[in-house]
XYZ file of C-alpha atoms in Angstrom:
660
model
C -45.794 -11.329 27.903
C -43.366 -8.946 30.447
C -42.438 -12.590 31.340
C -41.520 -13.688 28.172
C -38.928 -10.324 27.111
C -37.549 -10.417 30.124
C -36.593 -14.105 30.167
C -35.135 -13.572 26.334
C -33.219 -10.630 27.397
C -31.097 -12.692 29.949
C -30.568 -15.507 27.263
C -30.503 -11.988 24.926
C -27.705 -10.343 26.881
C -24.505 -11.149 29.343
C -25.834 -10.687 32.202
C -24.023 -11.011 35.121
C -21.218 -9.680 35.552
C -19.743 -6.288 36.885
C -17.648 -6.032 34.795
C -19.506 -6.345 31.931
C -22.537 -3.744 33.199
C -18.975 -1.431 33.136
C -19.042 -2.091 29.028
C -22.317 -1.579 28.206
C -22.164 1.464 30.334
C -18.812 2.549 28.388
C -20.990 1.511 24.988
C -23.672 3.826 25.184
C -22.558 7.025 26.739
C -19.400 6.111 23.843
C -22.703 6.733 20.728
C -24.796 9.047 22.361
C -21.326 11.368 22.944
C -20.639 11.226 19.656
C -23.853 11.056 18.140
C -24.719 13.877 20.663
C -21.535 16.207 18.788
C -22.302 14.961 15.163
C -25.775 16.351 15.666
C -24.967 20.292 17.563
C -21.486 21.059 15.399
C -24.693 19.677 12.683
C -21.747 16.964 11.047
C -23.512 14.696 9.834
C -23.526 15.297 6.151
C -19.529 15.794 7.051
C -18.759 12.542 8.052
C -21.698 11.121 5.507
C -19.744 12.578 2.011
C -16.161 13.377 3.307
C -15.283 10.097 5.030
C -18.000 6.937 4.796
C -18.852 7.223 1.296
C -15.137 8.122 0.582
C -13.432 5.627 -1.532
C -10.205 7.889 -1.185
C -7.115 5.504 -0.427
C -5.658 8.099 2.170
C -8.924 8.614 3.880
C -9.311 4.867 3.749
C -5.921 4.487 5.154
C -6.930 6.529 7.780
C -10.207 4.677 8.424
C -7.875 1.497 9.405
C -5.620 3.468 11.396
C -8.044 4.019 13.737
C -10.367 0.962 13.446
C -6.131 -0.272 14.323
C -6.018 1.728 17.456
C -9.351 1.114 18.848
C -8.687 -2.981 18.692
C -5.864 -2.007 20.114
C -6.788 -0.631 23.471
C -10.095 -3.019 23.189
C -7.624 -5.555 23.007
C -4.524 -3.826 25.742
C -7.844 -4.074 28.087
C -8.731 -7.904 27.522
C -4.271 -8.310 27.885
C -4.261 -6.644 31.581
C -7.743 -7.832 32.973
C -5.941 -11.595 31.815
C -1.954 -10.282 33.876
C -4.403 -8.724 36.592
C -6.319 -11.905 37.741
C -2.784 -13.403 37.006
C -0.739 -11.641 38.764
C -1.070 -13.406 42.432
C -2.430 -17.096 43.173
C -5.800 -17.625 43.587
C -6.916 -14.131 42.431
C -11.297 -14.597 41.566
C -10.726 -11.167 39.907
C -11.768 -12.284 36.863
C -14.240 -16.204 37.121
C -13.114 -19.139 35.154
C -15.426 -18.872 32.380
C -15.308 -14.804 31.476
C -10.600 -15.781 31.457
C -11.469 -18.085 28.831
C -13.644 -15.458 26.592
C -10.933 -12.448 27.819
C -8.080 -14.998 26.596
C -9.770 -16.329 23.798
C -11.058 -12.272 22.575
C -8.046 -10.657 23.049
C -5.754 -13.027 20.404
C -8.049 -12.774 17.579
C -8.541 -8.776 17.837
C -4.997 -7.749 18.986
C -3.521 -10.365 14.805
C -7.391 -10.375 13.174
C -8.686 -6.778 14.067
C -5.502 -4.733 15.677
C -2.538 -5.699 13.062
C -4.631 -5.963 9.914
C -5.950 -2.543 9.685
C -2.742 -1.931 10.996
C -1.313 -2.718 8.733
C -4.066 -2.252 5.542
C -3.842 1.193 6.287
C -0.613 1.731 6.283
C -0.518 0.286 2.855
C -3.420 2.372 1.875
C -2.175 5.753 2.517
C 1.521 5.010 1.372
C 1.789 2.817 -1.331
C -0.036 4.650 -4.119
C 2.374 7.133 -3.128
C 5.262 5.392 -3.328
C 4.822 3.938 -6.359
C 3.927 7.241 -7.690
C 0.011 6.768 -9.178
C -3.377 8.614 -7.715
C -4.924 6.410 -6.063
C -5.728 1.867 -6.026
C -6.031 -0.463 -9.040
C -9.930 -0.447 -7.042
C -11.133 2.456 -5.630
C -14.743 1.457 -5.062
C -13.334 -2.637 -3.684
C -10.860 -0.781 -1.611
C -13.935 0.875 -0.246
C -16.201 -2.333 0.153
C -12.872 -3.800 2.010
C -12.306 -1.320 4.378
C -16.267 -2.021 5.752
C -16.316 -6.023 5.470
C -13.726 -5.683 8.213
C -15.016 -3.342 10.056
C -18.681 -5.269 10.174
C -16.768 -8.148 11.006
C -14.377 -6.269 13.329
C -18.383 -5.318 15.147
C -19.863 -8.112 14.525
C -16.965 -10.530 16.487
C -16.888 -8.226 19.690
C -21.108 -8.156 20.134
C -19.675 -11.068 21.803
C -18.853 -9.299 24.911
C -22.350 -7.996 25.069
C -24.654 -9.904 23.829
C -25.161 -13.700 23.555
C -21.399 -14.382 25.142
C -17.812 -14.175 24.077
C -15.738 -16.889 21.914
C -14.631 -19.835 24.724
C -12.379 -21.554 22.228
C -9.247 -19.656 21.835
C -7.994 -18.334 19.662
C -8.021 -20.182 16.990
C -10.750 -22.987 17.630
C -9.783 -26.621 17.674
C -12.405 -28.706 18.076
C -13.572 -30.552 20.209
C -13.911 -27.187 22.328
C -15.734 -25.176 19.191
C -17.470 -28.675 18.489
C -21.667 -28.218 18.932
C -21.818 -30.388 21.435
C -18.819 -28.228 23.980
C -20.170 -25.413 23.267
C -23.564 -24.761 22.291
C -23.486 -20.546 23.339
C -23.511 -18.568 20.136
C -19.933 -16.965 21.290
C -18.345 -19.774 18.650
C -20.636 -18.405 15.989
C -19.993 -14.568 16.887
C -16.288 -15.245 15.821
C -16.996 -17.686 12.890
C -18.495 -15.479 11.202
C -17.261 -12.186 12.346
C -13.978 -13.501 11.014
C -15.829 -14.403 8.112
C -16.838 -10.993 6.463
C -13.982 -9.275 7.424
C -11.780 -11.993 6.149
C -13.287 -11.934 2.192
C -12.457 -8.044 3.315
C -9.121 -8.655 3.535
C -9.364 -10.869 0.365
C -10.137 -8.006 -0.839
C -7.407 -6.114 -0.281
C -5.444 -8.664 -1.231
C -5.880 -8.600 -3.852
C -6.836 -4.631 -5.198
C -2.903 -4.613 -3.958
C -0.816 -6.742 -6.379
C -2.565 -5.533 -8.879
C -1.779 -1.303 -8.423
C 1.801 -2.670 -7.929
C 2.310 -4.700 -11.323
C -0.023 -2.274 -13.426
C 0.383 1.457 -11.447
C 4.034 1.491 -11.013
C 5.368 5.733 -12.230
C 6.280 5.061 -16.547
C 10.643 4.352 -16.027
C 9.172 2.696 -12.529
C 11.043 -1.410 -12.804
C 10.453 -3.672 -10.208
C 13.692 -3.898 -8.981
C 13.283 -0.310 -8.335
C 10.400 -0.217 -6.449
C 10.470 1.241 -2.392
C 11.690 -1.336 -0.257
C 8.442 -1.455 1.487
C 6.332 -2.129 -2.116
C 8.074 -5.022 -2.622
C 7.176 -6.328 1.452
C 3.217 -5.247 1.249
C 3.522 -7.667 -2.736
C 5.258 -10.174 -1.133
C 2.247 -9.943 1.899
C -0.606 -9.734 -0.451
C 1.031 -13.769 -2.653
C 0.331 -14.703 1.021
C -2.653 -13.289 1.507
C -3.818 -14.706 -1.061
C -2.922 -18.031 -1.152
C -4.470 -17.999 2.522
C -6.699 -15.989 3.297
C -9.465 -19.392 1.532
C -7.669 -21.022 3.237
C -9.065 -19.703 6.672
C -13.149 -19.264 4.642
C -12.715 -23.554 4.218
C -12.566 -24.402 7.163
C -14.654 -21.949 9.015
C -17.222 -22.829 6.369
C -16.553 -26.352 7.793
C -16.493 -26.090 11.189
C -20.036 -23.613 10.781
C -21.651 -27.139 8.798
C -20.846 -28.930 11.977
C -22.722 -26.584 13.978
C -25.276 -25.357 12.122
C -26.367 -28.712 9.906
C -25.581 -31.553 11.810
C -22.497 -32.248 9.395
C -19.391 -33.762 11.264
C -15.948 -33.017 9.936
C -14.273 -32.719 13.010
C -15.611 -34.254 14.958
C -14.273 -38.184 15.839
C -17.946 -39.470 16.749
C -18.941 -38.848 13.263
C -15.696 -39.712 11.722
C -14.601 -36.146 11.094
C -10.903 -35.910 12.387
C -10.140 -32.653 14.481
C -6.352 -32.908 13.412
C -7.920 -31.841 9.879
C -9.113 -29.148 11.402
C -5.774 -27.576 13.250
C -3.770 -28.548 9.738
C -5.821 -26.157 7.858
C -5.975 -23.453 10.253
C -2.515 -23.565 10.540
C -2.331 -23.513 7.185
C -3.651 -20.174 7.237
C -2.329 -19.232 11.303
C 1.531 -19.569 10.186
C 1.512 -17.531 6.935
C -1.605 -15.134 8.373
C 2.417 -14.468 10.842
C 4.696 -13.747 7.953
C 2.051 -11.216 6.515
C 1.770 -9.350 9.205
C 5.490 -8.958 9.632
C 6.656 -8.629 6.210
C 4.929 -5.285 6.031
C 6.533 -3.654 9.258
C 10.413 -5.262 7.758
C 10.140 -2.999 4.525
C 9.046 -0.406 7.061
C 12.108 -0.758 8.738
C 13.894 -0.619 5.219
C 12.532 2.712 4.662
C 13.068 3.680 7.830
C 17.028 3.310 8.232
C 17.747 4.043 5.053
C 16.145 7.992 5.556
C 17.931 7.866 9.354
C 21.068 6.626 8.279
C 21.234 8.771 5.363
C 22.831 5.774 2.809
C 20.520 3.719 0.229
C 19.629 0.251 1.942
C 22.404 -2.542 2.008
C 21.709 -5.268 0.496
C 18.809 -4.543 -1.592
C 18.262 -7.531 -4.231
C 19.031 -9.603 -1.160
C 16.088 -7.679 0.543
C 13.728 -7.838 -2.308
C 14.970 -12.316 -2.431
C 14.598 -12.710 0.834
C 10.561 -11.551 0.824
C 9.836 -13.608 -0.938
C 11.682 -16.541 -0.210
C 9.946 -16.081 3.257
C 6.680 -15.780 2.249
C 6.370 -18.528 -0.757
C 8.782 -20.681 2.379
C 5.508 -19.182 5.085
C 4.064 -22.378 3.640
C 5.913 -25.033 4.694
C 6.071 -24.734 8.350
C 2.898 -25.190 9.346
C 3.330 -28.482 11.178
C 6.190 -27.172 13.763
C 2.948 -25.871 15.387
C 1.957 -29.177 16.454
C 5.637 -31.212 16.319
C 3.794 -33.638 19.995
C 0.809 -35.092 17.839
C 2.199 -37.616 16.792
C 3.443 -37.791 13.097
C 6.741 -39.079 13.349
C 9.559 -38.446 12.864
C 9.995 -38.360 9.317
C 7.463 -35.269 9.377
C 8.667 -34.057 12.248
C 12.570 -33.958 11.044
C 10.488 -31.736 7.039
C 8.540 -29.292 9.577
C 11.422 -28.890 11.249
C 14.134 -28.640 8.429
C 11.469 -25.859 6.643
C 11.304 -23.846 10.019
C 15.063 -23.410 11.026
C 15.445 -22.666 6.992
C 13.268 -19.450 6.988
C 15.212 -18.220 10.108
C 17.976 -17.609 6.879
C 16.443 -14.432 4.917
C 15.171 -13.572 8.560
C 18.887 -13.126 9.173
C 19.922 -12.067 6.260
C 17.259 -8.964 6.440
C 18.992 -7.950 9.917
C 22.705 -7.953 7.989
C 21.653 -5.580 6.454
C 19.472 -3.371 7.718
C 22.586 -2.851 10.319
C 24.914 -2.016 7.374
C 22.718 -0.179 6.447
C 23.055 2.295 9.489
C 26.595 1.328 9.756
C 29.205 4.214 9.584
C 25.278 6.354 8.861
C 24.910 10.421 9.857
C 22.322 8.133 12.083
C 19.626 10.832 13.370
C 17.230 9.412 16.519
C 13.808 10.906 15.075
C 10.827 8.439 16.882
C 10.231 6.803 14.048
C 13.946 5.351 14.508
C 14.125 4.766 17.838
C 11.429 2.450 17.495
C 13.686 0.828 14.080
C 16.654 0.171 16.517
C 14.668 -1.276 19.137
C 13.173 -4.234 17.387
C 16.007 -5.453 16.555
C 17.415 -6.420 19.615
C 14.008 -7.897 20.381
C 13.276 -9.503 16.989
C 16.976 -10.897 17.059
C 15.944 -12.325 20.987
C 12.661 -14.045 19.227
C 14.218 -15.736 16.494
C 17.044 -17.057 18.823
C 14.267 -19.155 20.851
C 11.990 -19.899 17.478
C 15.536 -21.611 16.623
C 14.913 -23.799 19.983
C 10.855 -24.451 19.315
C 12.369 -25.685 15.862
C 14.030 -28.929 17.430
C 11.425 -31.668 17.721
C 12.451 -32.952 20.223
C 12.271 -30.001 22.395
C 9.734 -29.004 21.862
C 7.693 -31.222 23.830
C 9.689 -29.424 26.267
C 8.871 -25.996 24.759
C 4.818 -26.692 23.549
C 2.167 -25.238 25.283
C 4.083 -23.420 27.830
C 4.155 -19.903 28.946
C 7.870 -20.529 26.957
C 6.172 -20.241 24.250
C 4.273 -17.527 24.622
C 7.042 -14.876 25.732
C 8.024 -16.050 21.909
C 5.201 -15.292 19.872
C 4.353 -12.121 22.245
C 8.571 -11.592 20.791
C 8.155 -11.087 17.260
C 4.257 -9.698 17.856
C 5.232 -6.630 19.841
C 8.325 -6.717 18.448
C 7.923 -6.828 15.170
C 5.527 -6.473 13.826
C 4.333 -3.847 16.781
C 7.454 -1.473 17.176
C 7.377 -1.502 12.835
C 3.525 -0.331 12.255
C 4.856 2.225 14.844
C 7.288 3.195 13.155
C 4.903 3.665 9.767
C 3.202 5.418 11.580
C 5.775 7.875 13.035
C 7.224 7.838 9.896
C 3.730 8.682 6.701
C 1.888 10.173 9.690
C 3.265 13.985 8.242
C 2.022 13.000 4.806
C -1.049 12.352 5.613
C -2.212 14.916 8.521
C 0.584 18.333 7.456
C 2.005 18.193 10.748
C 4.501 15.848 12.599
C 4.323 14.961 16.144
C 5.810 15.454 19.747
C 9.571 14.350 19.814
C 8.907 14.701 23.615
C 5.897 12.822 23.867
C 6.921 9.544 21.688
C 9.475 9.294 22.923
C 8.077 8.742 26.002
C 5.635 6.186 24.613
C 8.966 3.827 23.094
C 10.617 3.307 26.505
C 7.620 3.088 28.976
C 6.208 0.289 25.880
C 9.348 -1.139 25.460
C 10.387 -0.727 29.318
C 7.459 -2.176 30.013
C 7.643 -5.555 26.854
C 10.452 -7.137 28.338
C 9.904 -6.553 32.380
C 6.407 -8.742 31.233
C 7.582 -11.655 28.265
C 11.040 -12.205 29.490
C 9.312 -13.362 33.238
C 7.579 -15.905 30.778
C 10.751 -18.226 29.139
C 11.480 -18.018 32.773
C 7.933 -19.887 33.891
C 7.395 -21.989 31.096
C 10.154 -23.536 31.706
C 9.604 -24.291 35.350
C 6.248 -25.445 33.921
C 3.650 -22.966 34.024
C 1.423 -24.072 30.930
C -1.049 -21.367 29.042
C -4.947 -21.268 29.474
C -4.383 -21.638 33.295
C -6.838 -19.479 35.325
C -5.456 -19.718 39.083
C -2.097 -21.197 40.058
C -1.403 -22.215 44.033
C 0.776 -20.609 46.089
C 3.260 -23.736 45.893
C 4.691 -23.815 42.013
C 7.121 -20.905 43.275
C 4.927 -18.652 40.185
C 3.964 -15.497 42.044
C 7.317 -13.822 42.019
C 8.173 -13.852 37.804
C 3.911 -13.920 36.590
C 3.940 -10.600 39.345
C 6.449 -8.887 37.319
C 5.162 -10.269 33.488
C 2.026 -7.936 35.950
C 3.794 -4.680 35.603
C 5.063 -4.907 32.597
C 1.873 -5.152 31.419
C 0.365 -2.660 33.176
C 3.564 -0.195 31.804
C 3.014 -1.097 28.131
C -0.945 -0.163 28.932
C 0.756 3.328 30.564
C 2.715 3.773 26.665
C -0.702 3.778 25.150
C -1.892 5.911 27.207
C 1.138 8.565 26.324
C 0.787 7.819 22.358
C -2.824 9.143 22.617
C -1.607 12.061 24.337
C 1.050 12.837 21.812
C -1.634 12.710 19.159
C -4.430 14.962 21.140
C -1.619 16.898 21.508
C -0.251 17.030 18.117
C -4.043 18.459 16.927
C -4.487 20.819 19.409
C -1.481 21.981 18.305
C -0.550 21.424 14.517
C 0.042 24.430 12.589
C 4.135 24.590 15.693
C 5.014 21.273 13.579
C 2.850 21.798 10.630
C 5.519 20.616 7.381
C 5.949 22.833 4.359
C 8.174 21.060 3.049
C 6.230 18.185 1.804
C 9.248 16.463 3.312
C 10.134 16.767 7.051
C 13.051 13.782 7.208
C 14.478 14.151 4.132
C 12.869 11.147 2.501
C 14.499 8.977 -0.634
C 11.181 8.276 -2.162
C 8.609 9.629 -4.217
C 5.854 10.205 -1.241
C 8.251 12.913 -0.186
C 7.842 15.021 -2.910
C 4.788 16.101 -3.234
C 2.524 18.459 -0.736
C 1.633 17.453 2.537
C -0.652 16.541 3.566
C -0.524 14.530 -0.172
C -4.065 16.209 -1.658
C -6.462 14.583 -2.413
C -5.337 13.104 -6.739
C -1.695 12.696 -4.942
C 0.563 13.556 -8.130
C 0.101 16.924 -10.049
C 1.832 15.076 -12.970
C 2.773 12.068 -12.739
C 6.432 11.609 -11.664
C 9.290 9.108 -13.580
C 10.795 6.812 -11.900
C 14.280 5.878 -13.477
C 16.213 5.140 -10.525
C 15.951 3.433 -7.001
C 15.034 6.420 -4.803
C 13.986 8.286 -7.374
C 13.233 11.375 -4.915
C 16.280 11.179 -3.631
C 19.188 11.415 -6.918
C 16.884 14.212 -7.929
C 17.259 16.427 -4.934
C 21.326 15.168 -5.336
C 20.799 16.370 -8.693
C 19.527 19.679 -8.051
C 22.194 20.098 -4.845
C 25.598 18.832 -7.986
C 23.297 21.168 -10.128
C 22.513 18.756 -12.843
C 19.243 19.745 -15.379
C 16.426 17.325 -15.140
C 12.813 16.956 -16.394
C 11.188 20.458 -17.297
C 9.864 22.945 -13.858
C 6.675 22.985 -14.800
C 4.822 19.794 -15.929
C 2.956 20.903 -18.288
C -1.270 19.786 -16.064
C -3.646 18.098 -17.471
C -7.561 16.883 -16.590
C -7.400 14.199 -13.592
C -9.237 10.853 -14.075
C -10.743 10.814 -10.136
C -13.167 7.566 -8.317
C -16.240 9.025 -7.699
C -17.808 8.036 -3.756
C -20.058 6.221 -3.524
C -22.160 4.646 0.017
C -22.730 1.689 -1.399
C -20.365 0.255 -0.033
C -21.077 1.533 4.081
C -24.402 -0.136 2.842
C -23.158 -3.962 1.497
C -21.121 -4.191 5.092
C -24.316 -3.428 6.490
C -25.555 -5.879 5.188
C -23.638 -8.624 6.362
C -23.558 -7.229 8.690
C -27.478 -7.872 8.939
C -26.942 -11.671 7.918
C -23.888 -12.631 10.288
C -25.594 -11.858 13.464
C -28.848 -13.829 11.930
C -26.611 -16.765 11.318
C -25.105 -16.651 14.543
C -29.198 -16.925 16.267
C -30.199 -19.266 12.788
C -32.305 -16.161 12.040
C -33.895 -16.838 9.111
C -36.570 -13.715 9.136
C -32.613 -11.540 9.072
C -30.194 -14.112 7.076
C -32.892 -13.332 3.926
C -33.366 -9.574 3.713
C -29.089 -8.969 5.100
C -27.810 -11.310 1.445
C -31.240 -9.912 -0.679
C -29.584 -6.724 0.338
C -26.138 -7.634 -0.243
C -27.199 -8.561 -4.030
C -29.111 -5.938 -4.488
C -26.135 -3.970 -3.439
C -24.378 -5.761 -6.241
C -26.950 -4.975 -8.334
C -27.316 -1.640 -8.058
C -23.701 -0.793 -8.433
C -23.209 -3.295 -11.942
C -25.924 -0.855 -13.266
C -24.253 2.492 -11.754
C -22.143 4.418 -14.532
C -21.383 7.687 -12.401
C -18.590 6.530 -11.031
C -15.922 8.438 -12.267
C -14.907 12.091 -12.678
C -12.278 14.755 -14.207
C -11.091 17.373 -11.724
C -9.935 20.435 -13.925
C -6.391 21.938 -14.602
C -7.540 25.413 -13.126
C -8.823 23.735 -9.792
C -4.398 21.264 -10.056
C -3.239 24.704 -10.030
C -4.947 26.402 -6.939
C -4.587 23.319 -5.039
C -1.220 22.666 -6.033
C 0.014 26.916 -5.736
C -1.972 26.894 -2.000
C 0.270 23.658 -0.802
C 2.870 24.920 -2.078
C 2.551 28.875 -1.506
C 3.509 28.527 -5.462
C 2.181 29.652 -9.066
C 2.706 26.621 -10.970
């Protein structure tokens, strides 16, 4: 009996690597500490009522952002471990199989489990406030979307301590991901972690399209909508068309592994190139899905801190929509070397060059917005200014990669790695940091320390260039991707060492950000936002108290102009009379919290875990639990309530220190 348990545990848990044992200890210690703190302060009930069952879009957004920071830490540790392994030749810091696992999980975590939740968090905390709504269109679905994402992320992350990490690359190309060459359960963790979280992502896309199209404030036509909300709409359009492709692709791969199908195996009549076409039909729109909201953030920040209207508003709107459409017509530029022929390569080279045009339009729009503006250099604006040269370099190298004959040299090299990180970190991460700093006071009612924030900004930027500029040269010198080590004779060691030092500097920058948040929480009274408008903003979210009350707006605003809040402030300064100062208050209809989303996501987690290990005894109750949750919600009619007028008055009086 003991031998059987020992044998099972040896196969079930990842063993034999001191780094994994350290991770095991860290996980256990963190969970025990978390449980102890909640028990000691008697906060379990508070956690359940206020956070685990919430359907408030602002709290859901905070949960997304917290999860994103957790995944940024995990993915960043993976990156630093890879750079440590490659810092000097012939190093044995990581074994090849461990390196392959880290290489795979780093890409998946940073794109799907860091960038996506960070993006969705900013969607949630901002869009309803910008368009003058009291919540998203489907609050229950919004909560379910988060918990499905979180369940998928946790299932994926379990793989590095249970069963073994996936190791076939972040896009899991066959035949590396097929059962013959990858018989472990790591690839199944990959499939089901992404599948479960992808369902949540698709539902979020639907939710925000409906929210934006149907719940805008009276008078807010589409061409009066804030630019960030336009970027969210463009991104969500791409989500609803691309994520079903990802779902179908991974389902086919799972059938290959689980049921002996041969969609992507050559010896069974399949074709691995079909997988690569399908995965990039999702994968390249995904790049624009995560970067479009960053473009919206830069538009808001540039206009606010330049004290000017955004230059070329209509051209920005059209550029975003064009990018959203063209992103589906460029996927084959990821494999110019596959032998498709000159005509196919020429078409996708041309579409890749064309998509750079609307992107260039936006760069000039931001520059002209800042031109002759009264620019102030608060932290959100620093990230915006830092983004522009970084993204321009990334865009220029992207155009180089779009030339099919030249791509035969660049393909699969560190030149490509440098380009990809140039646009993702310089565009997406810098953009989301700008948005987080910008809307932080609206979420929590206080500003973060600017001095610490600037230290973080400079460490991020200097570390970024030190890390990735050498990789362009390494790619041209012949260093390819996925190398676990290299020889002294290659002449790569100096540039690799510099690159690794840059990664370390970015790690230090992250620690500065953690310190900044901890410092802000500890000393929040020093930086309280008593105005609700600490940046002298332009859009409706700055017209309400900070932090925003549960109902957002005591009375729904009128939005008959672009930048309605900015125009209303100008009207008051010029003595122009507007609407009545004290709008009529009415009871506010609000959604009621629900525990069903977290329970349903837990059932999906159990079902996914069962699919990974082929345990029908876990799959069946997991899926039955999902069905039971859906049935329970179908017959739940107690889903809403009204906030009475007196409570609204008390809340507003406490927030604004005035009596309505």
